[in-house]
PDB file of C-alpha atoms in Angstrom:
ATOM      1  CA  MET K   7      25.832  -1.365  -2.570  1.00 43.00           C
ATOM      2  CA  THR K   8      27.491  -2.791   0.881  1.00 43.00           C
ATOM      3  CA  ASP K   9      31.102  -4.136   1.790  1.00 47.00           C
ATOM      4  CA  ASN K  10      32.213  -5.606   4.619  1.00 56.00           C
ATOM      5  CA  ARG K  11      31.518  -2.802   7.131  1.00 76.00           C
ATOM      6  CA  CYS K  12      28.713  -2.728   6.747  1.00 88.00           C
ATOM      7  CA  CYS K  13      25.407  -5.851   7.585  1.00 90.00           C
ATOM      8  CA  LYS K  14      24.004  -7.476   5.024  1.00 91.00           C
ATOM      9  CA  ASP K  15      20.616  -7.122   5.350  1.00 90.00           C
ATOM     10  CA  CYS K  16      19.320  -2.799   7.063  1.00 89.00           C
ATOM     11  CA  GLU K  17      23.258  -1.782   5.660  1.00 89.00           C
ATOM     12  CA  ALA K  18      24.415  -0.039   8.817  1.00 86.00           C
ATOM     13  CA  VAL K  19      27.320   0.699   9.169  1.00 84.00           C
ATOM     14  CA  LEU K  20      29.632  -2.307  11.668  1.00 82.00           C
ATOM     15  CA  GLY K  21      32.512  -1.489  14.128  1.00 71.00           C
ATOM     16  CA  ARG K  22      32.139   0.027  17.683  1.00 61.00           C
ATOM     17  CA  SER K  23      29.852   2.648  19.060  1.00 57.00           C
ATOM     18  CA  MET K  24      29.644   3.955  22.703  1.00 55.00           C
ATOM     19  CA  CYS K  25      27.000   1.211  23.504  1.00 55.00           C
ATOM     20  CA  TRP K  26      29.582  -1.861  23.413  1.00 52.00           C
ATOM     21  CA  LEU K  27      32.105  -3.000  24.529  1.00 53.00           C
ATOM     22  CA  TRP K  28      32.728  -5.535  21.882  1.00 52.00           C
ATOM     23  CA  ASP K  29      32.708  -5.524  17.513  1.00 51.00           C
ATOM     24  CA  LYS K  30      29.737  -4.770  16.441  1.00 54.00           C
ATOM     25  CA  ASN K  31      30.483  -6.956  13.266  1.00 57.00           C
ATOM     26  CA  ASP K  32      31.244  -9.867  15.193  1.00 66.00           C
ATOM     27  CA  PHE K  33      27.780 -11.591  13.767  1.00 87.00           C
ATOM     28  CA  ALA K  34      28.312 -13.995  10.878  1.00 90.00           C
ATOM     29  CA  CYS K  35      25.315 -15.625   7.975  1.00 93.00           C
ATOM     30  CA  ASN K  36      26.358 -19.698   8.722  1.00 92.00           C
ATOM     31  CA  GLU K  37      25.997 -19.557   5.467  1.00 93.00           C
ATOM     32  CA  CYS K  38      27.591 -16.885   3.181  1.00 93.00           C
ATOM     33  CA  GLU K  39      29.088 -15.301   5.496  1.00 91.00           C
ATOM     34  CA  GLY K  40      28.286 -12.079   5.339  1.00 91.00           C
ATOM     35  CA  GLN K  41      28.259  -9.892   8.016  1.00 90.00           C
ATOM     36  CA  LEU K  42      25.662  -8.781  10.528  1.00 90.00           C
ATOM     37  CA  CYS K  43      24.807  -6.198  13.240  1.00 88.00           C
ATOM     38  CA  SER K  44      23.526  -7.376  16.332  1.00 83.00           C
ATOM     39  CA  THR K  45      20.224  -5.811  15.569  1.00 83.00           C
ATOM     40  CA  CYS K  46      19.702  -8.025  12.545  1.00 88.00           C
ATOM     41  CA  TYR K  47      22.077 -11.368  13.679  1.00 87.00           C
ATOM     42  CA  GLY K  48      19.194 -13.670  15.954  1.00 84.00           C
ATOM     43  CA  LYS K  49      17.098 -12.477  13.773  1.00 86.00           C
ATOM     44  CA  ARG K  50      16.337 -15.769  11.148  1.00 88.00           C
ATOM     45  CA  PRO K  51      17.371 -18.409  13.142  1.00 87.00           C
ATOM     46  CA  LEU K  52      16.177 -21.810  11.916  1.00 85.00           C
ATOM     47  CA  ILE K  53      17.099 -25.221  13.086  1.00 82.00           C
ATOM     48  CA  GLU K  54      19.359 -27.595  10.889  1.00 80.00           C
ATOM     49  CA  LYS K  55      17.464 -31.715  11.070  1.00 73.00           C
ATOM     50  CA  SER K  56      20.667 -34.024  13.351  1.00 65.00           C
ATOM     51  CA  VAL K  57      22.431 -36.073  10.820  1.00 64.00           C
ATOM     52  CA  ASP K  58      20.336 -39.295  11.849  1.00 66.00           C
ATOM     53  CA  GLY K  59      17.283 -37.761  10.736  1.00 59.00           C
ATOM     54  CA  GLY K  60      15.190 -37.184  13.254  1.00 61.00           C
ATOM     55  CA  ASN K  61      12.415 -34.273  14.414  1.00 61.00           C
ATOM     56  CA  ASP K  62      13.671 -33.370  17.586  1.00 61.00           C
ATOM     57  CA  PRO K  63      14.277 -29.174  17.996  1.00 58.00           C
ATOM     58  CA  GLU K  64      16.164 -30.307  21.054  1.00 65.00           C
ATOM     59  CA  GLU K  65      18.681 -33.076  18.734  1.00 69.00           C
ATOM     60  CA  GLY K  66      19.384 -30.428  15.970  1.00 74.00           C
ATOM     61  CA  THR K  67      21.659 -26.704  15.146  1.00 83.00           C
ATOM     62  CA  MET K  68      19.912 -23.896  15.238  1.00 86.00           C
ATOM     63  CA  LYS K  69      22.097 -21.702  12.560  1.00 90.00           C
ATOM     64  CA  GLN K  70      21.472 -18.183  11.987  1.00 91.00           C
ATOM     65  CA  TYR K  71      21.021 -16.301   8.519  1.00 92.00           C
ATOM     66  CA  CYS K  72      21.176 -13.144   6.719  1.00 93.00           C
ATOM     67  CA  LYS K  73      17.604 -11.626   4.435  1.00 92.00           C
ATOM     68  CA  PHE K  74      18.653 -13.824   0.848  1.00 93.00           C
ATOM     69  CA  CYS K  75      19.519 -17.010   2.990  1.00 93.00           C
ATOM     70  CA  PHE K  76      16.929 -17.399   5.309  1.00 91.00           C
ATOM     71  CA  GLU K  77      14.519 -16.977   1.938  1.00 89.00           C
ATOM     72  CA  GLN K  78      16.624 -19.422   0.166  1.00 90.00           C
ATOM     73  CA  ALA K  79      16.826 -21.883   3.129  1.00 89.00           C
ATOM     74  CA  SER K  80      12.999 -22.235   4.826  1.00 87.00           C
ATOM     75  CA  THR K  81      10.242 -23.769   3.605  1.00 84.00           C
ATOM     76  CA  ILE K  82       8.442 -20.776   3.783  1.00 87.00           C
ATOM     77  CA  ASP K  83       6.664 -20.193   0.744  1.00 88.00           C
ATOM     78  CA  PHE K  84       8.027 -15.774   0.164  1.00 90.00           C
ATOM     79  CA  SER K  85       5.436 -15.015  -2.804  1.00 89.00           C
ATOM     80  CA  LYS K  86       3.121 -15.040  -0.856  1.00 91.00           C
ATOM     81  CA  THR K  87       2.017 -14.238   2.819  1.00 93.00           C
ATOM     82  CA  TYR K  88      -0.672 -17.126   2.909  1.00 96.00           C
ATOM     83  CA  ASP K  89      -2.014 -20.158   2.385  1.00 96.00           C
ATOM     84  CA  THR K  90      -5.093 -21.273   1.899  1.00 97.00           C
ATOM     85  CA  ILE K  91      -6.423 -25.409   1.908  1.00 97.00           C
ATOM     86  CA  GLN K  92      -9.663 -25.543  -0.018  1.00 97.00           C
ATOM     87  CA  GLY K  93     -12.768 -28.033   0.960  1.00 96.00           C
ATOM     88  CA  SER K  94     -15.565 -28.641  -0.508  1.00 96.00           C
ATOM     89  CA  SER K  95     -18.408 -27.381   2.912  1.00 96.00           C
ATOM     90  CA  ASP K  96     -18.690 -24.237   3.834  1.00 96.00           C
ATOM     91  CA  VAL K  97     -16.667 -24.089   6.668  1.00 98.00           C
ATOM     92  CA  VAL K  98     -13.840 -22.584   6.667  1.00 98.00           C
ATOM     93  CA  TRP K  99     -10.627 -22.122   9.407  1.00 98.00           C
ATOM     94  CA  VAL K 100      -8.731 -19.098   9.780  1.00 98.00           C
ATOM     95  CA  PHE K 101      -5.938 -20.273  11.951  1.00 98.00           C
ATOM     96  CA  SER K 102      -3.440 -17.463  13.009  1.00 97.00           C
ATOM     97  CA  HIS K 103      -0.173 -18.865  14.943  1.00 94.00           C
ATOM     98  CA  GLY K 104       2.153 -17.748  17.811  1.00 91.00           C
ATOM     99  CA  VAL K 105       4.898 -16.031  18.829  1.00 86.00           C
ATOM    100  CA  SER K 106       8.293 -16.943  16.601  1.00 80.00           C
ATOM    101  CA  GLY K 107       5.800 -19.321  14.468  1.00 86.00           C
ATOM    102  CA  CYS K 108       4.994 -19.194  11.101  1.00 91.00           C
ATOM    103  CA  ARG K 109       1.790 -20.105   8.894  1.00 93.00           C
ATOM    104  CA  GLN K 110       2.868 -23.794   8.575  1.00 92.00           C
ATOM    105  CA  LEU K 111       2.460 -23.927  12.275  1.00 91.00           C
ATOM    106  CA  PHE K 112      -1.561 -24.978  11.831  1.00 95.00           C
ATOM    107  CA  ALA K 113      -0.793 -27.324   8.844  1.00 94.00           C
ATOM    108  CA  PRO K 114      -1.162 -30.669   9.541  1.00 95.00           C
ATOM    109  CA  GLN K 115      -3.867 -29.567  11.638  1.00 96.00           C
ATOM    110  CA  ALA K 116      -5.338 -27.689   8.126  1.00 97.00           C
ATOM    111  CA  LYS K 117      -4.770 -30.580   5.935  1.00 96.00           C
ATOM    112  CA  GLU K 118      -6.709 -33.692   8.658  1.00 96.00           C
ATOM    113  CA  LEU K 119      -9.635 -30.809   8.939  1.00 97.00           C
ATOM    114  CA  LYS K 120      -9.831 -31.403   4.733  1.00 97.00           C
ATOM    115  CA  GLU K 121      -9.746 -34.761   4.094  1.00 97.00           C
ATOM    116  CA  ARG K 122     -11.834 -35.892   7.309  1.00 96.00           C
ATOM    117  CA  CYS K 123     -14.651 -32.504   7.019  1.00 97.00           C
ATOM    118  CA  GLY K 124     -14.018 -30.898   3.921  1.00 97.00           C
ATOM    119  CA  HIS K 125     -13.513 -28.144   5.678  1.00 98.00           C
ATOM    120  CA  SER K 126     -10.670 -25.034   4.527  1.00 98.00           C
ATOM    121  CA  SER K 127      -8.568 -23.047   6.273  1.00 98.00           C
ATOM    122  CA  ILE K 128      -6.535 -20.347   5.973  1.00 98.00           C
ATOM    123  CA  LEU K 129      -3.102 -20.069   7.845  1.00 98.00           C
ATOM    124  CA  TRP K 130      -1.238 -16.247   8.079  1.00 97.00           C
ATOM    125  CA  ASP K 131       1.143 -14.950   9.006  1.00 96.00           C
ATOM    126  CA  LEU K 132       1.463 -12.620  11.474  1.00 95.00           C
ATOM    127  CA  PRO K 133       3.318  -9.403  10.576  1.00 92.00           C
ATOM    128  CA  GLY K 134       7.018 -10.283  12.493  1.00 89.00           C
ATOM    129  CA  HIS K 135       6.814 -13.621  11.349  1.00 89.00           C
ATOM    130  CA  GLY K 136       7.538 -15.374   8.430  1.00 88.00           C
ATOM    131  CA  THR K 137       7.444 -13.576   5.250  1.00 90.00           C
ATOM    132  CA  MET K 138       5.735 -10.154   7.398  1.00 91.00           C
ATOM    133  CA  LEU K 139       9.316 -10.567   9.624  1.00 87.00           C
ATOM    134  CA  ASP K 140      10.010  -6.910   8.224  1.00 86.00           C
ATOM    135  CA  THR K 141       6.457  -5.362   9.830  1.00 90.00           C
ATOM    136  CA  LEU K 142       6.279  -4.132  13.027  1.00 88.00           C
ATOM    137  CA  LEU K 143       4.169  -6.220  15.054  1.00 90.00           C
ATOM    138  CA  THR K 144       0.792  -4.401  16.851  1.00 89.00           C
ATOM    139  CA  LEU K 145      -2.818  -5.032  16.913  1.00 90.00           C
ATOM    140  CA  GLU K 146      -3.754  -3.019  14.412  1.00 93.00           C
ATOM    141  CA  SER K 147      -0.580  -4.326  11.916  1.00 93.00           C
ATOM    142  CA  SER K 148      -2.232  -7.901  13.228  1.00 94.00           C
ATOM    143  CA  LYS K 149      -6.165  -6.033  12.024  1.00 96.00           C
ATOM    144  CA  GLU K 150      -4.198  -5.069   8.684  1.00 97.00           C
ATOM    145  CA  THR K 151      -2.944  -7.380   7.236  1.00 97.00           C
ATOM    146  CA  LEU K 152      -5.426 -10.327   7.833  1.00 98.00           C
ATOM    147  CA  ALA K 153      -7.960  -8.157   6.470  1.00 97.00           C
ATOM    148  CA  SER K 154      -5.620  -7.384   3.169  1.00 97.00           C
ATOM    149  CA  VAL K 155      -5.911 -11.720   4.084  1.00 97.00           C
ATOM    150  CA  LEU K 156      -9.586 -11.741   4.078  1.00 98.00           C
ATOM    151  CA  LYS K 157     -10.153  -9.119   1.078  1.00 97.00           C
ATOM    152  CA  GLU K 158      -8.097 -11.516  -1.063  1.00 97.00           C
ATOM    153  CA  ASN K 159      -9.799 -14.682  -0.870  1.00 97.00           C
ATOM    154  CA  GLU K 160     -13.389 -13.091  -0.403  1.00 97.00           C
ATOM    155  CA  SER K 161     -13.481 -15.078  -4.110  1.00 96.00           C
ATOM    156  CA  TRP K 162     -13.927 -18.467  -3.098  1.00 97.00           C
ATOM    157  CA  THR K 163     -14.915 -17.573   1.052  1.00 97.00           C
ATOM    158  CA  LYS K 164     -18.249 -15.201   0.675  1.00 95.00           C
ATOM    159  CA  GLY K 165     -20.881 -16.609   2.001  1.00 95.00           C
ATOM    160  CA  LYS K 166     -19.230 -19.007   4.171  1.00 97.00           C
ATOM    161  CA  LYS K 167     -18.831 -19.797   8.209  1.00 97.00           C
ATOM    162  CA  LEU K 168     -14.858 -18.173   8.489  1.00 98.00           C
ATOM    163  CA  ILE K 169     -13.904 -19.557  12.036  1.00 98.00           C
ATOM    164  CA  TYR K 170     -11.501 -17.761  14.065  1.00 98.00           C
ATOM    165  CA  VAL K 171      -8.599 -20.054  15.510  1.00 97.00           C
ATOM    166  CA  GLY K 172      -5.812 -18.569  17.175  1.00 96.00           C
ATOM    167  CA  GLY K 173      -3.125 -20.262  19.425  1.00 93.00           C
ATOM    168  CA  SER K 174      -0.628 -18.235  22.345  1.00 89.00           C
ATOM    169  CA  LEU K 175       0.253 -15.119  20.494  1.00 90.00           C
ATOM    170  CA  GLY K 176      -2.997 -15.165  18.226  1.00 93.00           C
ATOM    171  CA  ALA K 177      -4.999 -16.003  20.447  1.00 91.00           C
ATOM    172  CA  TYR K 178      -3.743 -12.413  21.933  1.00 87.00           C
ATOM    173  CA  VAL K 179      -4.008 -10.483  19.022  1.00 91.00           C
ATOM    174  CA  GLY K 180      -6.794 -12.665  18.862  1.00 93.00           C
ATOM    175  CA  PHE K 181      -8.909 -11.355  21.501  1.00 90.00           C
ATOM    176  CA  TYR K 182      -8.768  -7.246  19.023  1.00 92.00           C
ATOM    177  CA  LEU K 183      -8.765  -8.517  16.054  1.00 95.00           C
ATOM    178  CA  LEU K 184     -12.579 -10.687  16.596  1.00 95.00           C
ATOM    179  CA  GLU K 185     -13.483  -6.794  18.703  1.00 93.00           C
ATOM    180  CA  HIS K 186     -13.051  -4.813  15.608  1.00 95.00           C
ATOM    181  CA  MET K 187     -13.476  -7.489  13.085  1.00 96.00           C
ATOM    182  CA  GLN K 188     -16.631  -9.682  14.528  1.00 92.00           C
ATOM    183  CA  ASP K 189     -18.635  -9.428  11.237  1.00 95.00           C
ATOM    184  CA  ASN K 190     -16.702 -11.260   9.534  1.00 97.00           C
ATOM    185  CA  PHE K 191     -16.363 -15.203  11.901  1.00 98.00           C
ATOM    186  CA  VAL K 192     -19.431 -16.993  13.051  1.00 97.00           C
ATOM    187  CA  GLY K 193     -17.239 -17.936  15.831  1.00 96.00           C
ATOM    188  CA  ALA K 194     -13.540 -18.434  17.584  1.00 96.00           C
ATOM    189  CA  VAL K 195     -11.459 -21.065  19.159  1.00 95.00           C
ATOM    190  CA  LEU K 196      -8.445 -19.433  21.692  1.00 93.00           C
ATOM    191  CA  MET K 197      -6.022 -21.203  22.902  1.00 90.00           C
ATOM    192  CA  ASP K 198      -3.706 -20.781  25.500  1.00 81.00           C
ATOM    193  CA  ALA K 199      -4.007 -17.284  26.418  1.00 72.00           C
ATOM    194  CA  GLY K 200      -4.530 -17.517  30.116  1.00 65.00           C
ATOM    195  CA  GLU K 201      -5.024 -13.730  30.665  1.00 64.00           C
ATOM    196  CA  ASN K 202      -7.723 -11.336  28.771  1.00 63.00           C
ATOM    197  CA  VAL K 203      -5.426  -8.917  26.881  1.00 60.00           C
ATOM    198  CA  GLY K 204      -8.046  -7.388  24.258  1.00 62.00           C
ATOM    199  CA  PRO K 205     -11.515  -5.255  25.113  1.00 65.00           C
ATOM    200  CA  GLY K 206     -11.804  -5.417  29.196  1.00 72.00           C
ATOM    201  CA  ALA K 207      -8.908  -6.296  30.401  1.00 73.00           C
ATOM    202  CA  SER K 208      -8.182  -5.982  33.334  1.00 76.00           C
ATOM    203  CA  PHE K 209      -5.590  -4.561  35.306  1.00 78.00           C
ATOM    204  CA  LYS K 210      -2.827  -6.662  35.986  1.00 71.00           C
ATOM    205  CA  ALA K 211      -3.115  -7.689  32.258  1.00 70.00           C
ATOM    206  CA  LYS K 212      -2.456  -4.543  31.195  1.00 74.00           C
ATOM    207  CA  ALA K 213       0.833  -4.114  34.384  1.00 76.00           C
ATOM    208  CA  GLY K 214       1.066  -7.189  32.048  1.00 67.00           C
ATOM    209  CA  LEU K 215       1.584  -6.415  28.984  1.00 67.00           C
ATOM    210  CA  VAL K 216       4.529  -3.077  29.432  1.00 73.00           C
ATOM    211  CA  VAL K 217       6.549  -5.685  31.904  1.00 68.00           C
ATOM    212  CA  LEU K 218       6.333  -7.744  28.447  1.00 61.00           C
ATOM    213  CA  LYS K 219       7.215  -4.762  26.186  1.00 63.00           C
ATOM    214  CA  MET K 220      10.445  -3.503  28.361  1.00 64.00           C
ATOM    215  CA  ILE K 221      11.354  -6.875  28.690  1.00 53.00           C
ATOM    216  CA  GLY K 222      10.829  -7.746  25.425  1.00 52.00           C
ATOM    217  CA  ARG K 223      13.073  -5.390  23.915  1.00 53.00           C
ATOM    218  CA  ASN K 224      16.189  -8.259  24.648  1.00 49.00           C
ATOM    219  CA  PHE K 225      14.439 -11.035  22.571  1.00 48.00           C
ATOM    220  CA  SER K 226      15.493 -11.834  19.891  1.00 46.00           C
ATOM    221  CA  ASN K 227      14.293 -14.863  17.577  1.00 51.00           C
ATOM    222  CA  SER K 228      16.661 -17.211  18.363  1.00 46.00           C
ATOM    223  CA  THR K 229      16.633 -16.533  21.994  1.00 44.00           C
ATOM    224  CA  MET K 230      11.887 -17.113  21.620  1.00 45.00           C
ATOM    225  CA  MET K 231      13.048 -20.306  19.951  1.00 44.00           C
TER     226      MET K 231
END
């Protein structure tokens, strides 16, 4: 049982610490006003559309939510970690989204592929995103998550041609996934991945990963959006 001196999400005790010059419970969910610690605040942002109903994110207002309110406000189905669109052909596209996104990113393309070509699609949330937000993002956790998704859909995908599609982060992670799960796929499309960070990566790419890991400690979903 938490009180107003504890973070609503992680139950960390709120207040001053040696590392902070301000009160750590200054952050609140924009919906229920529950107190959040500095770690949980900014973890679950959503952009509220502008009054005129436009779809331009820059015209909307970013709001910060606690876990409960985020799941209520989000359009993602939190009862599962992936979506499927089944078509009539033997082609199955496996879509992997980019950083700070979720499986809904490629939903329009998946629907178009079914309507035009009868192709099927699997859209999954990478660790650290969407319904997997509380799961640490690593190459290994990504592989375990995708392997589980494919296993759960084996009944209707067995014998079909699976093609991996990754955009940005989904592409970077894809290098590793395709290296270790190559028997699952007949092909791949990797987009917006300017440098190979997978097998055979250059020294420059590996150094970039080290720097990204260091500065990424200060990133939140809010800053990425």
